[in-house]
mmCIF file of C-alpha atoms in Angstrom:
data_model
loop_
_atom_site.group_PDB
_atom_site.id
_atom_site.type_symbol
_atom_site.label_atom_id
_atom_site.label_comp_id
_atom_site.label_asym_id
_atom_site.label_seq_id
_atom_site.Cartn_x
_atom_site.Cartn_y
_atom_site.Cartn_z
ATOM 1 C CA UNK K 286 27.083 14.907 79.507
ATOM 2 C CA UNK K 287 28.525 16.838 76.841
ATOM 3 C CA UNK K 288 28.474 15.119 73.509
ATOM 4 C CA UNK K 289 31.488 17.501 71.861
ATOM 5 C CA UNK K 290 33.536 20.013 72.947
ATOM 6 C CA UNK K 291 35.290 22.056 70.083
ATOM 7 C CA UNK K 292 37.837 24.151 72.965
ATOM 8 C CA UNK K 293 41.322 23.661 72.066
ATOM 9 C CA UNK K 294 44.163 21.669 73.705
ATOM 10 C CA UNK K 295 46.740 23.775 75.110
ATOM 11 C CA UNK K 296 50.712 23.314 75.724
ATOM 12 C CA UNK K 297 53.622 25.037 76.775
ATOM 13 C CA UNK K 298 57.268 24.963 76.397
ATOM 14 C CA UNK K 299 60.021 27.164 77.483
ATOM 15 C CA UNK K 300 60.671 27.790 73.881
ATOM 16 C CA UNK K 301 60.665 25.733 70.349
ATOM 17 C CA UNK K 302 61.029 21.917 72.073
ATOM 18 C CA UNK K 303 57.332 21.867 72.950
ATOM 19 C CA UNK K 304 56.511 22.057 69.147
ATOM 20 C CA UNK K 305 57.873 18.111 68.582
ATOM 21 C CA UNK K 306 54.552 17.714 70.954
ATOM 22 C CA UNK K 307 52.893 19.761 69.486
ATOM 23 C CA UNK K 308 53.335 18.264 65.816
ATOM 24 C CA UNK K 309 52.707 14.856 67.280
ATOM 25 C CA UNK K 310 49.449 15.804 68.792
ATOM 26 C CA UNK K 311 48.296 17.266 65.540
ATOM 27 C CA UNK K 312 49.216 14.340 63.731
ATOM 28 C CA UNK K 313 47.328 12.010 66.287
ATOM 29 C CA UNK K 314 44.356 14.540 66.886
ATOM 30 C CA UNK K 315 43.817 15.844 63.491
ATOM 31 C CA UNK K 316 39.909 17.021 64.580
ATOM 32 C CA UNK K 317 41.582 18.968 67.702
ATOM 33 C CA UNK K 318 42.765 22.593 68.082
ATOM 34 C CA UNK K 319 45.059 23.821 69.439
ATOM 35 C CA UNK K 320 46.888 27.347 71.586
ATOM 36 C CA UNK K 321 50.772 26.891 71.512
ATOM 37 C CA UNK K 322 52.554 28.863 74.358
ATOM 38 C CA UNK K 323 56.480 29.710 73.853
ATOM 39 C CA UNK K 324 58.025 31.158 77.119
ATOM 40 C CA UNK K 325 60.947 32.552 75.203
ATOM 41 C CA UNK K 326 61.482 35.344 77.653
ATOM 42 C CA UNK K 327 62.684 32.785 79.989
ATOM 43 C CA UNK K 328 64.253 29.857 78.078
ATOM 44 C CA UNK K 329 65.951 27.735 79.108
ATOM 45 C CA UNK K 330 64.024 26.365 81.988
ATOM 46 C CA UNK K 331 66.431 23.423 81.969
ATOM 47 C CA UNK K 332 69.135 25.427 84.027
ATOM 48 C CA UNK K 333 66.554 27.477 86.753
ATOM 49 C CA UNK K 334 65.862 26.093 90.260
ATOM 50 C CA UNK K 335 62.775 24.381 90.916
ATOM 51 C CA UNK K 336 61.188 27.316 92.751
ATOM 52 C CA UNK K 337 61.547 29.714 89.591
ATOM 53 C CA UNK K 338 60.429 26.704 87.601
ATOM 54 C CA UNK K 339 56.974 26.153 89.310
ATOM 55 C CA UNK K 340 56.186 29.852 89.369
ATOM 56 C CA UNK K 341 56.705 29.673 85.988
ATOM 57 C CA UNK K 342 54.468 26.379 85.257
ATOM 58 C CA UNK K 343 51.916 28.627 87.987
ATOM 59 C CA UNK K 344 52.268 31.573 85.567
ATOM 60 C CA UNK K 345 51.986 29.512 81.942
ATOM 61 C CA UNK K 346 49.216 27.360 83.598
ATOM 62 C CA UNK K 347 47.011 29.799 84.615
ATOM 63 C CA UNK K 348 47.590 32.200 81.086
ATOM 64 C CA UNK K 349 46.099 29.034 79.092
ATOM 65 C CA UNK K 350 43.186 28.355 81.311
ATOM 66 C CA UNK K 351 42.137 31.531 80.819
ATOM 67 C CA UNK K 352 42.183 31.230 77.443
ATOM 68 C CA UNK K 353 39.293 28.393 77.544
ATOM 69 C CA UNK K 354 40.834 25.401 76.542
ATOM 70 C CA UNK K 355 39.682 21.685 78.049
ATOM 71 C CA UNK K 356 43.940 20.630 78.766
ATOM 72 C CA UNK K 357 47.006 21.839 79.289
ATOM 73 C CA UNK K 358 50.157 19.820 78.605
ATOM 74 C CA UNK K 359 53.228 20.287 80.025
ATOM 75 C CA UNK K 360 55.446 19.939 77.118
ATOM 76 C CA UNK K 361 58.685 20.423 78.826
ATOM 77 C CA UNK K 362 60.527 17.716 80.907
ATOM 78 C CA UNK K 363 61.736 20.211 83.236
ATOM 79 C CA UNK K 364 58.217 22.007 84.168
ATOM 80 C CA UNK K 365 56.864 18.345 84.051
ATOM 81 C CA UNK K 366 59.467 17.457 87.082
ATOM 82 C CA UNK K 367 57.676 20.327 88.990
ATOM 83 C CA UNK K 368 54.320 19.256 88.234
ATOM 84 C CA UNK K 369 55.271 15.833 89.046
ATOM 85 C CA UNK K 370 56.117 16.698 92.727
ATOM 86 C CA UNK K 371 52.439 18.637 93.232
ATOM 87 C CA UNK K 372 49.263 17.168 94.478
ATOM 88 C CA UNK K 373 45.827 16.495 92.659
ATOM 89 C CA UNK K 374 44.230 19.421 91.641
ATOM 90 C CA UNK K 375 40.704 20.926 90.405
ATOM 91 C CA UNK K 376 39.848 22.171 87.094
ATOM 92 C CA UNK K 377 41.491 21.878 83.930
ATOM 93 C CA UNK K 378 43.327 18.639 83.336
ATOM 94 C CA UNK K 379 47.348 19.024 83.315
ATOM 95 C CA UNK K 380 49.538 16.270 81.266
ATOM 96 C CA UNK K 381 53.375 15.919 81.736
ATOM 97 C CA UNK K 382 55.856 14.361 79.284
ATOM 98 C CA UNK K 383 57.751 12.163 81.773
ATOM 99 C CA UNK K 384 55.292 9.621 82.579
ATOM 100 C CA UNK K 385 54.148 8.781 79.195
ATOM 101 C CA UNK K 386 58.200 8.350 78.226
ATOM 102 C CA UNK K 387 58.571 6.283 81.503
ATOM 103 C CA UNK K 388 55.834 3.723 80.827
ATOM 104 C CA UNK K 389 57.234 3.810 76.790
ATOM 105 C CA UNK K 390 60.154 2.777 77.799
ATOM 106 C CA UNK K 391 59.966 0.206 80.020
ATOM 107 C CA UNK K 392 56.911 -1.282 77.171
ATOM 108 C CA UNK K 393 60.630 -1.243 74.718
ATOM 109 C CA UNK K 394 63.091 -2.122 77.064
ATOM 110 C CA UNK K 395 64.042 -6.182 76.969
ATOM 111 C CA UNK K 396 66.193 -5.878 79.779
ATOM 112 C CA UNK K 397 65.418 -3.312 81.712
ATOM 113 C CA UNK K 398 68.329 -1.131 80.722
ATOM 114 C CA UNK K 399 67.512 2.573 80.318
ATOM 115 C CA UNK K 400 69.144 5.778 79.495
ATOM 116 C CA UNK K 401 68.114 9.056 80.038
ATOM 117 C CA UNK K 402 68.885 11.953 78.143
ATOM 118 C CA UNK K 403 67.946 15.464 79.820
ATOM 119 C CA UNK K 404 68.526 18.900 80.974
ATOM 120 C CA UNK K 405 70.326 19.712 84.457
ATOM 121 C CA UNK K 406 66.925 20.571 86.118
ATOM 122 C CA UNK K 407 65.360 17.539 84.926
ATOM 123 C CA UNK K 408 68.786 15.320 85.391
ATOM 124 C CA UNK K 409 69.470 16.298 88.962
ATOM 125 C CA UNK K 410 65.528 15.637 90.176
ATOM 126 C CA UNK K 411 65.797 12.765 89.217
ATOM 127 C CA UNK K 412 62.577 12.703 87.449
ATOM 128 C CA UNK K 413 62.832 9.423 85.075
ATOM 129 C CA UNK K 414 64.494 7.310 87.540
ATOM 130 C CA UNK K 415 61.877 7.703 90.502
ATOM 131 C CA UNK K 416 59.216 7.311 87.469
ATOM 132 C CA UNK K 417 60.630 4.548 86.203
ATOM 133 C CA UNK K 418 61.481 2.808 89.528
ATOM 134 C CA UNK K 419 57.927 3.518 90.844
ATOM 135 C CA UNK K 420 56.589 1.520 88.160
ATOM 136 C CA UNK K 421 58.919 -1.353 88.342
ATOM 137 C CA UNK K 422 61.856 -1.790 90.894
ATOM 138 C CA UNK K 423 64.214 -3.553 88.714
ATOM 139 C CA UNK K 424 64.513 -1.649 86.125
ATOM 140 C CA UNK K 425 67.957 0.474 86.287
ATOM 141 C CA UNK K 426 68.410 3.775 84.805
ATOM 142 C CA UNK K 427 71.432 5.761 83.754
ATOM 143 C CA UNK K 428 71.238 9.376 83.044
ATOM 144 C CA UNK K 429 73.169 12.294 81.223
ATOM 145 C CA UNK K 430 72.514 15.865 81.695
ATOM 146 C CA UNK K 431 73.032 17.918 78.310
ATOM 147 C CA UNK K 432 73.089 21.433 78.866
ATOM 148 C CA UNK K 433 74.110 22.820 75.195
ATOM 149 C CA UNK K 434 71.302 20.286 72.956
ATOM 150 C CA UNK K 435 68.878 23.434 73.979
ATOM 151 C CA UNK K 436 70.423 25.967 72.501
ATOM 152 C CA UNK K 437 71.701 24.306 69.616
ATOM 153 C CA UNK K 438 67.825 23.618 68.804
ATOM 154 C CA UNK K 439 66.594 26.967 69.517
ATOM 155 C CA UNK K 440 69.408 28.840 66.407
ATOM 156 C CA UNK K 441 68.458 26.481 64.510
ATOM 157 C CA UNK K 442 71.664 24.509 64.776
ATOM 158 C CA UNK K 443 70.569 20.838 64.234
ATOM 159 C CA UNK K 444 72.377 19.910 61.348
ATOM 160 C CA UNK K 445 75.468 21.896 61.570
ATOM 161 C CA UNK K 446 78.598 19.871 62.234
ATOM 162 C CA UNK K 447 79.538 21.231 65.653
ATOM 163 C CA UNK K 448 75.972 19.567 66.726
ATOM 164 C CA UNK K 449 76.893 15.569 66.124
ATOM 165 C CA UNK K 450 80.431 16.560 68.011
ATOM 166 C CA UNK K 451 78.353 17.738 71.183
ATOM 167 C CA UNK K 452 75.954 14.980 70.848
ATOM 168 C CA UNK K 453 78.316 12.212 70.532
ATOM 169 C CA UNK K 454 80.400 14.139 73.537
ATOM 170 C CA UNK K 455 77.338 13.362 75.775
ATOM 171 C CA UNK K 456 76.014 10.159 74.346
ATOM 172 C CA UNK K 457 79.203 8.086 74.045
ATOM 173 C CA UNK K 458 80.353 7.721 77.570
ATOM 174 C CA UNK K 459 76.351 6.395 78.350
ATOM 175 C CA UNK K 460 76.892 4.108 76.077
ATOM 176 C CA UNK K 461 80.834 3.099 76.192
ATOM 177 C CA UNK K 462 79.552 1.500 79.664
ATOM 178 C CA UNK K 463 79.358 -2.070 80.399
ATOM 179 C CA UNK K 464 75.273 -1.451 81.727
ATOM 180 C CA UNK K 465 74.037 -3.001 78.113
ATOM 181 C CA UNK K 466 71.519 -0.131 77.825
ATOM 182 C CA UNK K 467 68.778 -0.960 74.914
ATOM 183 C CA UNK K 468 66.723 2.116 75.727
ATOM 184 C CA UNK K 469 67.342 5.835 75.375
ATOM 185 C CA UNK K 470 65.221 8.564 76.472
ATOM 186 C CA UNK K 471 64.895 12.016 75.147
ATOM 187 C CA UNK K 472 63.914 13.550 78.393
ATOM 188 C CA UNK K 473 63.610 16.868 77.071
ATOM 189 C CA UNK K 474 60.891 17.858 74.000
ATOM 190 C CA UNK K 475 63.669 19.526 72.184
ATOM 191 C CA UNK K 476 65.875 16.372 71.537
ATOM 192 C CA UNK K 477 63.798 14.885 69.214
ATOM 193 C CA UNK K 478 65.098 17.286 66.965
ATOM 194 C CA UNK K 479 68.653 16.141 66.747
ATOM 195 C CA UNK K 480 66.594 12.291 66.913
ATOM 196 C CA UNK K 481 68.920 11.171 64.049
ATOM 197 C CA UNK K 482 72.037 12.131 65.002
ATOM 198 C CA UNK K 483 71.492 10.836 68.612
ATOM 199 C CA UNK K 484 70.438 7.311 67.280
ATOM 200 C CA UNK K 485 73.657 7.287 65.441
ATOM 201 C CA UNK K 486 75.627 8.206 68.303
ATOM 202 C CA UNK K 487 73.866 6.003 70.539
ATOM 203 C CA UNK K 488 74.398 2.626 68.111
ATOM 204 C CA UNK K 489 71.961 0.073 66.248
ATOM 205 C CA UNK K 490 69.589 -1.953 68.236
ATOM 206 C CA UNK K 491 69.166 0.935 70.520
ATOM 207 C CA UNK K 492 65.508 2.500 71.127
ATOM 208 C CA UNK K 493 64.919 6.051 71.291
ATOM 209 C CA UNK K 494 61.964 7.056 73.442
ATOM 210 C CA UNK K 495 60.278 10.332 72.476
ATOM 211 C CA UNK K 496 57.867 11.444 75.194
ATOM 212 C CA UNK K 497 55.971 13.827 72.317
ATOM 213 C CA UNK K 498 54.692 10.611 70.686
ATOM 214 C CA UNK K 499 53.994 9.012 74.221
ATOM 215 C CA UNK K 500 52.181 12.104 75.675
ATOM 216 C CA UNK K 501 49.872 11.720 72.405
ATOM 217 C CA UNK K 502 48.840 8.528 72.856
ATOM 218 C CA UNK K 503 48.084 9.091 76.189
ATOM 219 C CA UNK K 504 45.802 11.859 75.180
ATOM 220 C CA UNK K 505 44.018 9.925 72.444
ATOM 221 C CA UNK K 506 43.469 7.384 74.744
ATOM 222 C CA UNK K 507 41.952 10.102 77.185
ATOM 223 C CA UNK K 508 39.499 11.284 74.103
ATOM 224 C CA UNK K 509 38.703 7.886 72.875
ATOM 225 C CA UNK K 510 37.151 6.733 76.329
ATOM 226 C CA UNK K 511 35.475 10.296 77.664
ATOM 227 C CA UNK K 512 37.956 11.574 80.237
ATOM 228 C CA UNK K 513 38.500 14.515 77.901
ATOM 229 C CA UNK K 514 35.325 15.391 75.452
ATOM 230 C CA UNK K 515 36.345 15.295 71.752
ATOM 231 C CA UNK K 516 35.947 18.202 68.858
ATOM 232 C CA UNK K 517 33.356 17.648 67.217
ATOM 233 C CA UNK K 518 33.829 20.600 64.853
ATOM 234 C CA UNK K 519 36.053 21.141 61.312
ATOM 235 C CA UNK K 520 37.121 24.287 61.889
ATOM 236 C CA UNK K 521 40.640 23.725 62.771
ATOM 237 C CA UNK K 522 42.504 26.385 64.515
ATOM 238 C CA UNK K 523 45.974 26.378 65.452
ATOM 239 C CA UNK K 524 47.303 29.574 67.909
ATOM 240 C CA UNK K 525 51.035 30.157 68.325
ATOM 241 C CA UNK K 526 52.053 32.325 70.982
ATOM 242 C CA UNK K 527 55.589 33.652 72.310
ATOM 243 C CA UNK K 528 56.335 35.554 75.693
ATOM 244 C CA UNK K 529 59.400 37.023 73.149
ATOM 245 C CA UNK K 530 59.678 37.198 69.407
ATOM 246 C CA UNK K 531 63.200 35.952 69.081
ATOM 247 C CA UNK K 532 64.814 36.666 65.804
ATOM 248 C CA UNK K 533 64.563 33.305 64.028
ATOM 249 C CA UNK K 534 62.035 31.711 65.883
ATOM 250 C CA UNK K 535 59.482 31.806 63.343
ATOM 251 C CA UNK K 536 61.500 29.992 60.556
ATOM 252 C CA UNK K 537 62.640 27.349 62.474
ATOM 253 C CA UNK K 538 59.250 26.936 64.383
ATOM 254 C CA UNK K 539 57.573 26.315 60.502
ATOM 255 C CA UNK K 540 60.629 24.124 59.448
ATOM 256 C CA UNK K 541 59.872 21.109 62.877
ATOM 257 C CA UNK K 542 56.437 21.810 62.636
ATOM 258 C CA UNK K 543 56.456 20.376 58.812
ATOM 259 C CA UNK K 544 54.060 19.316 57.134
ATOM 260 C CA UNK K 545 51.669 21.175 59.442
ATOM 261 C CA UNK K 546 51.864 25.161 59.030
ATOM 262 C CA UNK K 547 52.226 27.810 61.132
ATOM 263 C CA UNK K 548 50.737 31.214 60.077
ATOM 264 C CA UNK K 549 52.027 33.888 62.042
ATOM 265 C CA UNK K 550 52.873 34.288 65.887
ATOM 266 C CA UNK K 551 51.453 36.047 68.956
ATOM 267 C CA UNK K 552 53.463 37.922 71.258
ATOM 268 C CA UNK K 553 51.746 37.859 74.879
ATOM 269 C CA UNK K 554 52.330 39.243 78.298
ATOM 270 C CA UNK K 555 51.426 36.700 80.953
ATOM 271 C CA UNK K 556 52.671 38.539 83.555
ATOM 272 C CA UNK K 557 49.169 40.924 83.505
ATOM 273 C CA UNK K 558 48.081 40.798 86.737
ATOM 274 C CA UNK K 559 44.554 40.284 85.963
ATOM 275 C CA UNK K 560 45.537 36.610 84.392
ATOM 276 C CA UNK K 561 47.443 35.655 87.474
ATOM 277 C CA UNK K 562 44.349 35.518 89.836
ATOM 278 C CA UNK K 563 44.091 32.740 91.729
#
């Protein structure tokens, strides 16, 4: 059995949400590395049907294996919904952001209450609720699909005014409701972004789930008892790639990823044919 294995963990994202996993992973897993995929050619996911989404996850999966890492994880709640609805499979291990956020929330929730925060995609498969409801049958969930939180995160919009107005437009009627909800979930990795003015929108005594910190755990766990092999070496490396180099992606990419730097990016074609071998 191998006693170390220095290959990095890999994730993907359709654009800059996937780095609020990303940070949280490097803060957990400070002796890991790690190969960052943007797929800013396509963004948003959040608003493509679920065929065009799993050849996409197909696509993005397949690029980082061949890249030699030891996981891939799914840091986007609507790829995650895909890979949710697909059988076991051989090879590299695959993590998703919904499950982690599903069993956080019900650990949080008192009474059983939750709210769910997400993109249309990951809104109308109703990803969290079967989650949640598969784990335990009482537990009610209410969602809210937020189309415009995505692109107000990618410009770089997060603490502009006209962001708390479109917040609060989505947030207040989920929780002007007489369902008592004392859990909110930001089912998609860009929302932890706008984090603050969410939880002010949503009201004290409310508790935000963010499936980046959940996902990390999840993989610490995983390293701590041998399912994945740990890094054994102190030559950090950290690999940023992009399928686009949008204008402005660079400085808000270093400003979430604080206090952790990012040196430059990569711009990559996945669609090479010799990557998409089965």
């Amino acid at each position: 059995m191998l006693q170390n294995d220095n290959r990095p963990i890999a994730l993907f994202d359709s654009g800059i949400g996937g780095l609020t996993v990303l940070r949280a992973l490097m803060d957990q897993l400070p002796n890991e590395s790690f190969v960052y995929l943007g797929d800013t050619a396509r963004l948003p996911y959040g608003s493509k049907s679920p065929q065009t989404i799993e050849r996409y996850l197909q696509q993005n999966t397949r690029f980082l294996e061949s890249r030699n890492v030891k996981a891939v994880v799914v840091a986007c709640n609507s790829a995650s919904t895909v890979l949710l609805g697909r059988g076991p499979r051989q090879g590299v291990p695959i993590y998703n952001v919904i499950e982690p956020g599903a069993r956080t929330a019900l650990k949080f929730s008192r009474n059983r209450k939750i709210g769910v925060l997400g993109t249309k995609a990951t809104i109308a498969a109703l990803s969290y609720v079967n989650t949640i409801r598969s784990l335990d049958q009482a537990a009610m969930v209410y969602q809210q699909a937020c189309p415009l939180l995505v692109p107000l995160v990618e410009e770089g919009w997060e603490a502009d005014p006209v962001a708390k107005l479109i917040v609060e437009r989505y947030v207040g009627p989920l929780m002007a409701g007489d369902d008592g909800l004392d859990t909110l979930i930001l089912g998609c990795t860009h929302y932890p972004v706008l984090k603050k003015i969410i939880g002010e929108a949503a009201g004290s005594g409310i508790h935000l789930v963010d499936g980046a910190e959940a996902v990390g755990a999840e993989l610490a766990a995983d390293l701590a008892s041998g399912r994945l092999i740990p890094s054994a070496s102190r030559e950090f490396s950290l690999e940023v790639m992009t399928t686009d180099t949008a204008p402005g992606f660079l400085e808000v990419a270093r400003r979430l990823m604080l206090p952790h730097r990012i040196e430059r990016l990569v711009e990559v074609d996945i669609s090479l044919p010799s990557l998409l071998k089965p």
